Every structure is written in C-alpha cells, then in structure tokens.
Coordinates of C-alpha atoms and ligand atoms in Angstrom, one line a residue:
M979 CA 27.7 5.2 1.5
T980 CA 24.3 6.0 2.9
K981 CA 21.4 4.2 1.3
D982 CA 18.8 6.0 -0.7
R983 CA 15.5 6.4 1.1
I984 CA 12.3 4.9 0.0
L985 CA 8.9 5.9 1.2
T986 CA 5.8 4.0 0.2
G987 CA 2.6 2.8 1.8
H988 CA -1.0 1.7 1.6
R989 CA -4.2 2.9 3.0
P990 CA -5.5 0.4 5.6
T991 CA -8.6 -0.5 3.8
G992 CA -8.8 -4.1 4.9
P993 CA -6.7 -7.3 4.9
R994 CA -4.2 -7.7 2.1
H995 CA -4.8 -10.3 -0.7
I996 CA -2.5 -12.4 -2.9
G997 CA -2.5 -9.6 -5.5
H998 CA -0.9 -7.3 -3.0
L999 CA 1.5 -10.0 -2.1
V1000 CA 3.0 -10.7 -5.5
G1001 CA 2.5 -7.2 -6.9
T1002 CA 3.7 -5.2 -4.0
L1003 CA 4.7 -6.7 -0.7
E1004 CA 7.3 -9.2 -2.0
N1005 CA 8.9 -6.3 -3.9
W1006 CA 8.9 -4.1 -0.8
A1007 CA 10.5 -7.0 1.2
R1008 CA 13.3 -7.2 -1.4
L1009 CA 13.9 -3.5 -1.5
Q1010 CA 14.8 -3.6 2.1
D1011 CA 18.2 -5.0 1.1
T1012 CA 19.2 -1.9 -0.9
Y1013 CA 17.2 1.0 0.5
D1014 CA 16.5 2.7 3.8
C1015 CA 12.8 1.9 3.7
F1016 CA 9.8 3.8 5.3
F1017 CA 6.5 2.0 5.0
L1018 CA 3.5 4.2 5.7
V1019 CA 0.1 3.1 7.1
A1020 CA -1.8 5.9 5.4
D1021 CA -4.8 6.0 7.8
L1022 CA -5.6 9.7 7.2
H1023 CA -5.9 9.0 3.5
V1024 CA -8.6 6.4 4.2
L1025 CA -10.8 9.3 5.5
T1026 CA -10.9 11.0 2.1
T1027 CA -13.5 8.5 0.9
N1028 CA -15.0 6.7 3.9
Y1029 CA -15.4 7.0 7.6
Q1030 CA -15.9 3.7 9.5
P1031 CA -14.4 4.5 12.9
E1032 CA -15.4 1.1 14.2
H1033 CA -13.2 -0.7 11.6
L1034 CA -10.2 1.6 11.2
Q1035 CA -8.1 0.2 14.1
D1036 CA -8.8 -3.4 13.0
N1037 CA -7.8 -2.6 9.5
V1038 CA -4.6 -1.0 10.6
R1039 CA -3.7 -4.1 12.7
N1040 CA -4.7 -6.5 10.0
M1041 CA -2.7 -4.8 7.3
L1042 CA 0.3 -4.5 9.6
A1043 CA 0.2 -8.2 10.4
D1044 CA 0.0 -9.0 6.7
W1045 CA 3.0 -6.7 6.0
L1046 CA 5.1 -8.3 8.7
A1047 CA 4.1 -11.8 7.6
A1048 CA 5.2 -10.9 4.0
G1049 CA 8.6 -10.0 5.2
I1050 CA 8.5 -6.3 6.1
D1051 CA 11.2 -6.2 8.8
P1052 CA 10.8 -3.6 11.5
E1053 CA 14.4 -4.1 12.5
R1054 CA 15.6 -2.9 9.1
S1055 CA 12.8 -0.7 8.0
T1056 CA 10.7 2.0 9.6
I1057 CA 6.9 1.5 9.8
V1058 CA 5.0 4.7 10.2
L1059 CA 1.5 5.4 11.3
Q1060 CA 0.5 8.6 9.5
S1061 CA -2.1 9.9 11.9
I1062 CA 0.0 10.0 15.0
I1063 CA 2.7 12.1 13.4
P1064 CA 1.2 15.6 13.3
E1065 CA 4.0 16.8 10.9
H1066 CA 2.3 14.9 8.0
A1067 CA -0.8 17.1 8.3
Q1068 CA 1.3 20.2 9.0
L1069 CA 3.5 19.8 5.9
A1070 CA 0.4 19.0 3.8
L1071 CA -1.2 22.3 5.0
L1072 CA 1.9 24.2 3.9
F1073 CA 2.2 22.4 0.6
G1074 CA -1.4 23.3 0.0
M1075 CA -0.3 26.9 -0.2
L1076 CA 2.0 26.0 -3.1
T1077 CA -0.6 24.1 -5.1
T1078 CA -3.4 25.5 -7.2
V1079 CA -6.9 24.1 -7.1
A1080 CA -6.9 23.9 -10.9
R1081 CA -3.8 21.7 -10.8
L1082 CA -5.5 19.3 -8.3
E1083 CA -8.7 19.2 -10.3
R1084 CA -6.7 17.8 -13.2
V1085 CA -5.4 14.8 -11.3
P1086 CA -6.9 11.8 -13.0
T1087 CA -7.5 9.7 -9.8
Y1088 CA -9.5 12.7 -8.4
K1089 CA -11.6 12.9 -11.6
D1090 CA -12.3 9.2 -11.5
Q1091 CA -13.3 9.2 -7.8
V1092 CA -15.6 12.2 -8.3
R1093 CA -17.3 10.4 -11.2
E1094 CA -17.6 7.2 -9.1
L1095 CA -18.6 8.6 -5.8
N1096 CA -21.8 10.4 -6.7
L1097 CA -21.1 12.8 -3.9
Q1098 CA -19.8 16.3 -3.7
P1099 CA -16.1 15.7 -3.2
S1100 CA -14.5 17.0 0.0
S1101 CA -11.6 19.4 0.0
G1102 CA -9.7 16.5 1.7
L1103 CA -10.3 14.3 -1.4
L1104 CA -9.1 17.1 -3.7
T1105 CA -5.9 17.5 -1.6
Y1106 CA -5.3 13.8 -1.3
P1107 CA -2.1 14.1 -3.4
V1108 CA -0.9 17.1 -1.4
L1109 CA -0.9 14.9 1.7
Q1110 CA 0.8 12.2 -0.2
A1111 CA 3.5 14.6 -1.3
A1112 CA 4.0 15.6 2.3
D1113 CA 4.3 11.9 3.3
I1114 CA 7.1 11.5 0.8
L1115 CA 9.0 14.7 1.3
L1116 CA 8.7 14.8 5.0
Y1117 CA 11.3 12.1 5.0
K1118 CA 13.1 13.4 1.9
A1119 CA 12.6 10.1 0.2
Q1120 CA 14.3 9.8 -3.2
V1121 CA 12.4 6.7 -4.4
V1122 CA 8.7 5.8 -4.2
P1123 CA 7.8 2.3 -5.3
V1124 CA 4.2 2.4 -6.5
G1125 CA 1.8 0.9 -9.1
E1126 CA 1.0 2.8 -12.2
D1127 CA -2.2 4.2 -10.8
Q1128 CA -0.2 6.3 -8.4
L1129 CA 2.0 8.0 -11.0
P1130 CA 0.0 11.2 -11.2
H1131 CA 0.5 11.6 -7.4
I1132 CA 4.2 11.1 -7.7
E1133 CA 4.3 13.7 -10.4
L1134 CA 2.5 16.1 -8.1
A1135 CA 5.1 15.4 -5.4
R1136 CA 7.9 16.1 -7.8
E1137 CA 6.3 19.4 -8.8
T1138 CA 5.8 20.4 -5.1
S1139 CA 9.4 19.6 -4.4
R1140 CA 10.6 21.8 -7.3
R1141 CA 8.3 24.6 -6.5
F1142 CA 9.3 24.6 -2.8
N1143 CA 13.0 24.5 -3.7
Q1144 CA 12.7 27.3 -6.3
T1145 CA 10.7 29.5 -3.9
F1146 CA 12.4 28.9 -0.5
G1147 CA 15.8 27.4 -1.4
E1148 CA 17.1 23.8 -1.9
T1149 CA 15.3 21.6 0.6
F1150 CA 13.8 18.5 -0.9
P1151 CA 14.9 15.8 -3.4
E1152 CA 12.8 15.3 -6.4
P1153 CA 11.4 11.8 -5.7
E1154 CA 11.2 9.2 -8.4
A1155 CA 8.6 6.6 -8.9
L1156 CA 9.8 3.0 -9.0
L1157 CA 7.2 1.1 -10.9
S1158 CA 6.6 -2.3 -9.6
E1159 CA 5.9 -4.8 -12.3
A1160 CA 2.6 -5.2 -10.4
A1161 CA 0.9 -7.9 -12.4
R1162 CA -2.7 -7.3 -11.7
L1163 CA -4.1 -10.7 -10.6
P1164 CA -7.5 -11.9 -11.7
G1165 CA -9.9 -12.5 -8.8
T1166 CA -12.0 -15.6 -8.4
D1167 CA -14.6 -14.1 -10.8
N1168 CA -12.0 -13.1 -13.4
R1169 CA -12.3 -9.4 -12.7
T1170 CA -9.2 -7.7 -11.2
M1171 CA -8.7 -9.0 -7.7
H1172 CA -9.9 -6.3 -5.3
T1173 CA -10.6 -6.2 -1.6
S1174 CA -14.1 -4.8 -2.1
Y1175 CA -15.2 -7.0 -5.1
G1176 CA -15.7 -10.2 -3.0
N1177 CA -13.3 -12.0 -5.4
A1178 CA -10.1 -11.9 -3.4
I1179 CA -8.0 -14.6 -1.7
F1180 CA -6.7 -13.0 1.5
L1181 CA -3.3 -13.8 3.1
R1182 CA -5.2 -14.4 6.3
D1183 CA -7.6 -16.9 4.8
T1184 CA -7.3 -20.4 6.2
P1185 CA -6.2 -23.2 3.8
E1186 CA -9.8 -24.4 3.9
E1187 CA -11.2 -21.1 2.9
T1188 CA -8.6 -20.8 0.2
T1189 CA -9.5 -24.2 -1.2
R1190 CA -13.2 -23.3 -1.1
K1191 CA -12.7 -20.0 -3.0
V1192 CA -10.5 -21.8 -5.6
M1193 CA -13.1 -24.6 -6.2
D1194 CA -15.7 -21.9 -6.8
M1195 CA -13.5 -20.0 -9.3
Y1196 CA -14.5 -18.9 -12.8
T1197 CA -12.7 -21.0 -15.4
D1198 CA -13.1 -21.4 -19.1
P1199 CA -16.8 -20.7 -19.9
T1200 CA -16.7 -22.5 -23.3
R1201 CA -15.9 -25.7 -21.7
L1202 CA -18.9 -27.9 -20.7
R1203 CA -17.2 -31.3 -20.2
A1204 CA -13.8 -32.3 -19.0
T1205 CA -13.2 -33.8 -22.4
D1206 CA -13.8 -30.5 -24.3
P1207 CA -10.6 -28.8 -25.3
G1208 CA -10.0 -26.0 -22.7
H1209 CA -8.5 -22.5 -23.0
V1210 CA -5.6 -21.5 -20.9
E1211 CA -5.5 -17.9 -22.1
G1212 CA -7.8 -15.6 -20.1
N1213 CA -8.5 -18.4 -17.6
P1214 CA -7.9 -17.0 -14.1
V1215 CA -7.1 -20.5 -12.7
F1216 CA -4.1 -20.8 -15.0
A1217 CA -3.1 -17.1 -14.5
L1218 CA -2.8 -17.9 -10.8
L1219 CA -1.1 -21.3 -11.5
D1220 CA 1.5 -19.4 -13.5
I1221 CA 2.5 -17.5 -10.4
F1222 CA 2.0 -19.9 -7.6
H1223 CA 2.8 -23.4 -9.1
S1224 CA 6.3 -24.3 -8.1
D1225 CA 7.0 -26.8 -10.9
K1226 CA 7.2 -25.1 -14.3
A1227 CA 7.5 -28.4 -16.3
G1228 CA 4.6 -29.9 -14.5
L1229 CA 2.5 -26.8 -15.2
A1230 CA 3.4 -26.9 -18.9
E1231 CA 2.2 -30.5 -19.0
L1232 CA -1.0 -29.7 -17.2
K1233 CA -1.7 -26.9 -19.7
S1234 CA -1.3 -29.2 -22.7
R1235 CA -3.5 -31.8 -21.1
Y1236 CA -6.1 -29.1 -20.4
T1237 CA -6.1 -27.8 -24.0
E1238 CA -6.4 -31.4 -25.2
G1239 CA -9.4 -32.0 -23.0
K1240 CA -7.6 -34.6 -20.9
V1241 CA -8.0 -33.1 -17.5
G1242 CA -11.1 -31.7 -15.7
D1243 CA -11.5 -28.3 -14.1
V1244 CA -12.0 -29.8 -10.7
E1245 CA -8.6 -31.4 -10.8
V1246 CA -6.9 -28.2 -12.1
K1247 CA -8.5 -26.2 -9.3
R1248 CA -7.4 -28.8 -6.7
I1249 CA -3.8 -28.3 -8.0
L1250 CA -4.2 -24.6 -7.7
A1251 CA -5.5 -24.8 -4.2
E1252 CA -2.6 -27.0 -3.2
S1253 CA -0.1 -24.7 -4.9
L1254 CA -1.5 -21.6 -3.2
N1255 CA -1.7 -23.2 0.2
A1256 CA 1.9 -24.4 -0.1
Y1257 CA 3.1 -21.0 -1.2
L1258 CA 1.3 -19.2 1.6
A1259 CA 2.1 -21.6 4.4
P1260 CA 5.2 -20.0 5.8
L1261 CA 3.7 -16.6 5.5
R1262 CA 0.5 -17.7 7.3
E1263 CA 2.6 -19.2 10.1
R1264 CA 4.3 -15.9 10.7
R1265 CA 1.1 -14.0 10.4
Q1266 CA -0.5 -16.2 13.1
V1267 CA 2.3 -15.3 15.5
F1268 CA 1.9 -11.5 14.9
A1269 CA -1.9 -11.6 14.9
S1270 CA -1.9 -13.3 18.3
Q1271 CA 0.2 -10.5 19.8
P1272 CA -1.8 -7.2 19.2
A1273 CA 0.3 -5.4 21.8
R1274 CA 3.5 -6.3 20.0
L1275 CA 2.0 -5.1 16.7
M1276 CA 1.3 -1.7 18.3
E1277 CA 4.8 -1.5 19.7
I1278 CA 6.2 -2.1 16.3
L1279 CA 4.0 0.7 15.0
Y1280 CA 4.9 3.1 17.8
G1281 CA 8.6 2.3 17.6
G1282 CA 8.8 3.0 13.9
S1283 CA 6.7 6.1 14.3
A1284 CA 8.9 7.5 17.1
R1285 CA 12.0 7.1 14.9
A1286 CA 10.1 8.6 11.9
R1287 CA 8.9 11.5 14.0
S1288 CA 12.3 12.9 14.8
I1289 CA 13.1 13.1 11.1
A1290 CA 9.7 14.6 10.4
R1291 CA 10.2 17.1 13.1
S1292 CA 13.5 18.3 11.8
T1293 CA 12.2 18.6 8.2
L1294 CA 9.3 20.6 9.5
D1295 CA 11.6 22.9 11.5
E1296 CA 13.6 23.5 8.3
V1297 CA 10.4 24.2 6.4
Y1298 CA 9.1 26.6 9.0
E1299 CA 12.4 28.5 9.0
K1300 CA 12.5 28.7 5.2
M1301 CA 8.9 29.9 5.0
G1302 CA 9.5 32.5 7.7
L1303 CA 7.5 30.9 10.4
L1304 CA 8.6 30.9 14.0
H1305 CA 10.5 27.7 14.5
D1306 CA 12.2 27.9 17.9
R1307 CA 12.1 24.6 19.7
A1308 CA 12.1 26.4 23.0
L1309 CA 8.6 27.4 22.1
D1310 CA 7.6 23.8 22.6
E1311 CA 8.2 24.1 26.3
K1312 CA 6.4 27.4 26.5
I1313 CA 3.2 26.1 24.9
R1314 CA 3.5 22.5 26.1
L1315 CA 0.4 20.4 26.8
G1316 CA 0.2 18.4 30.0
H1317 CA 0.2 18.8 33.7
G1318 CA -0.5 22.3 34.6
G1319 CA 0.3 23.4 31.0
G1320 CA 3.3 25.3 29.8
A1321 CA 5.0 28.4 31.1
Y1322 CA 2.3 30.6 29.6
C1323 CA -0.6 28.8 31.2
Ligands
LIG895 N1 -2.1 6.7 -2.2 C1 -1.5 5.4 -1.9 C2 -2.4 4.3 -2.3 O1 -3.6 4.4 -2.3 C3 -1.1 5.3 -0.5 C4 -0.1 6.3 -0.1 C5 -0.3 7.3 0.8 C6 1.2 6.4 -0.5 N2 0.8 8.1 1.0 C7 1.8 7.5 0.2 C8 2.0 5.7 -1.4 C9 3.1 7.9 -0.1 C10 3.3 6.1 -1.7 C11 3.9 7.2 -1.0 O2 -1.9 3.2 -2.6

C-alpha cells in the first residue's frame, strides 16, 4: 500500500525556537514513519511581507539546519525549496484564475495582516493562500499538518481543489488539515514565544545563552521573597518545566515546594536551564554537524527539490492539458534556454 502524502512547511523567517520544536518539528519527525512527507521551505511566501535579500539565504540555511537537527530525514522525506521550482508559481497563477478577489479578502489572516502592516497590501499578500494551495496540490498531498492559524488557508486549498475538479475533471485530492496539538509556549517574557519578540530560546543557542535567557525569565510577579508562596499557574518557568523536565515526580515535588514558599526562583530557573540544555543536547550536536557543512545542506535542498520537481512537472503538464494549454514536452527543446538557445533561436 502506498503511503498518503503530506505537504507542510514554514517560511524561512529566522532560526527555529523551542516552541517550533515541541509544537511542530517533533510532530513532523514522527509523521515520517507513516507518511510520504514533503517539507517545504516557503521562501516565496516570505516576500509577501518583507524583503531582506541580504538575510534570505542565511535564514533558509539556518532553518534547514534546525529541521535536520530536529530529525527531519532527507533519506525518507523530500525537502523542497519553493523558489527554485517554477511550477509553484505557475500553478499559483492558474489557481488565481479560479479564485475571486472577494473570497481572498475574507481570509482572516489577510485581514489581520492588513490591519497590522499599516501598508497598502500587495496583490502577492492577497494571493498568499493561492500560492499555498499550489504548494499543496502540486504534489497532490492528502494531508497538511499545520497549526490552527493556518486552517483558513487549508480551507481555501480544499475549495480550489473542488473547483478545479468540477471545472476541468478529477485531478486533485481534497487535502485535509492535520491539527498539531501545538501547545503555544510562553516566551521568556510570558508572551507567546515568537522569533521577532526577543523572547525566544532558539535551537541554535549555546547552553550558556540558554541559561542566561532562563535566568532572566519572567516568573511569578506576586512573589517578592523566596519564602512567599509562589504560583505555578501562569508561570512560564513552570510551563516550560512541564515540557522539558524529564522527572515528573521530581517536578511535582518542586511545584509543591514552590507553592509553599520553600524554594527560590533562582533555583527553579537553574533547574529549568539544566532540563532544557539536557533536552536539547543531542539536537544541538546534530545541528553543529550540519551547520558546519553548508555545501551539504544545499545538496540536501537541491536533491529534494530535484525529486519534487519531476512530480511538480507532471502535475503541471496535466493541469495545462486539462485547461486547454499547450503541454507538449517537445516544446521544451524548441524553446530551451542555454548555449545558442533552442531550435527557434
Ligand atoms: N503559510 C505557512 C506558514 O506561515 C507556510 C506554508 C507555505 C505552508 N506553504 C505551505 C504550510 C503549504 C503548509 C502547506 O506557516
């Protein structure tokens, strides 16, 4: 029996943090056992909200090193760089013909972004979910593991699939979202951990940086002395201990000592720093190996993309044919780029 296919991905916006790890990456790594997984580095999507050409390549490499360190396995899964596979953009253009502007203007993530950005939105931002639908359907993925915030985009991909199939004949599966339990982790300041809030602990941080960030963490603001009874609920130090502390009985005991005012915040934080560093140690070791071999990283990205491209190409041929466009592969030769150009040059 062939495995169902997954496509999911991230925009390369910077290094991954521990919230990405426990919310998403560990889940992706597990899914590799049961699915044919495609993991997309969605670099075109980054351009919908910011252009920083000097950082984009670094962000791609850093994110990829984090993925691999977290257990994404290029031997079993396909890692895809969106921008080097032109079929993503081509299919998005064609899907744009099937999607009304009014429909896209109702997408909640778009409305939020427009409110936040204080800019006139680009048409690229409006069609963000159209490109995402193309990412998914190009590989005919049945399953899309995402966080809740992405559900409106998956809904659009489902509609696009139905509309295409109704209009041009059965072609695409109707992809289903697979919600990850994605506990949102609190950051060091007790807001949600976010790359751009300055409150994140990154996978690539050294143990020393991690310890320093933890020692500066927000804790229970009602507690002035170590002998005051502390609050565990709503305390980000304990929220992280719940995830990263390996000894549940020991943690329960620590919590009761804390609520009784028998242990200071400094000691609790020291325990968290140790737990985190122990949890992350094997990952960091793997990350170090990948990060020191940028050429190998790129080879992994190109190898996955080459495999992805042949699938992308055959889907696009099928779509061209069904939409009545010229789809003769022999044309490729005729209009080929390169030395001396093609036959019609
Ligand atoms: N929009 C997703 C995010 O911001 C990234 C993404 C791009 C994606 N294309 C995708 C996710 C296709 C799942 C499937 O996280």
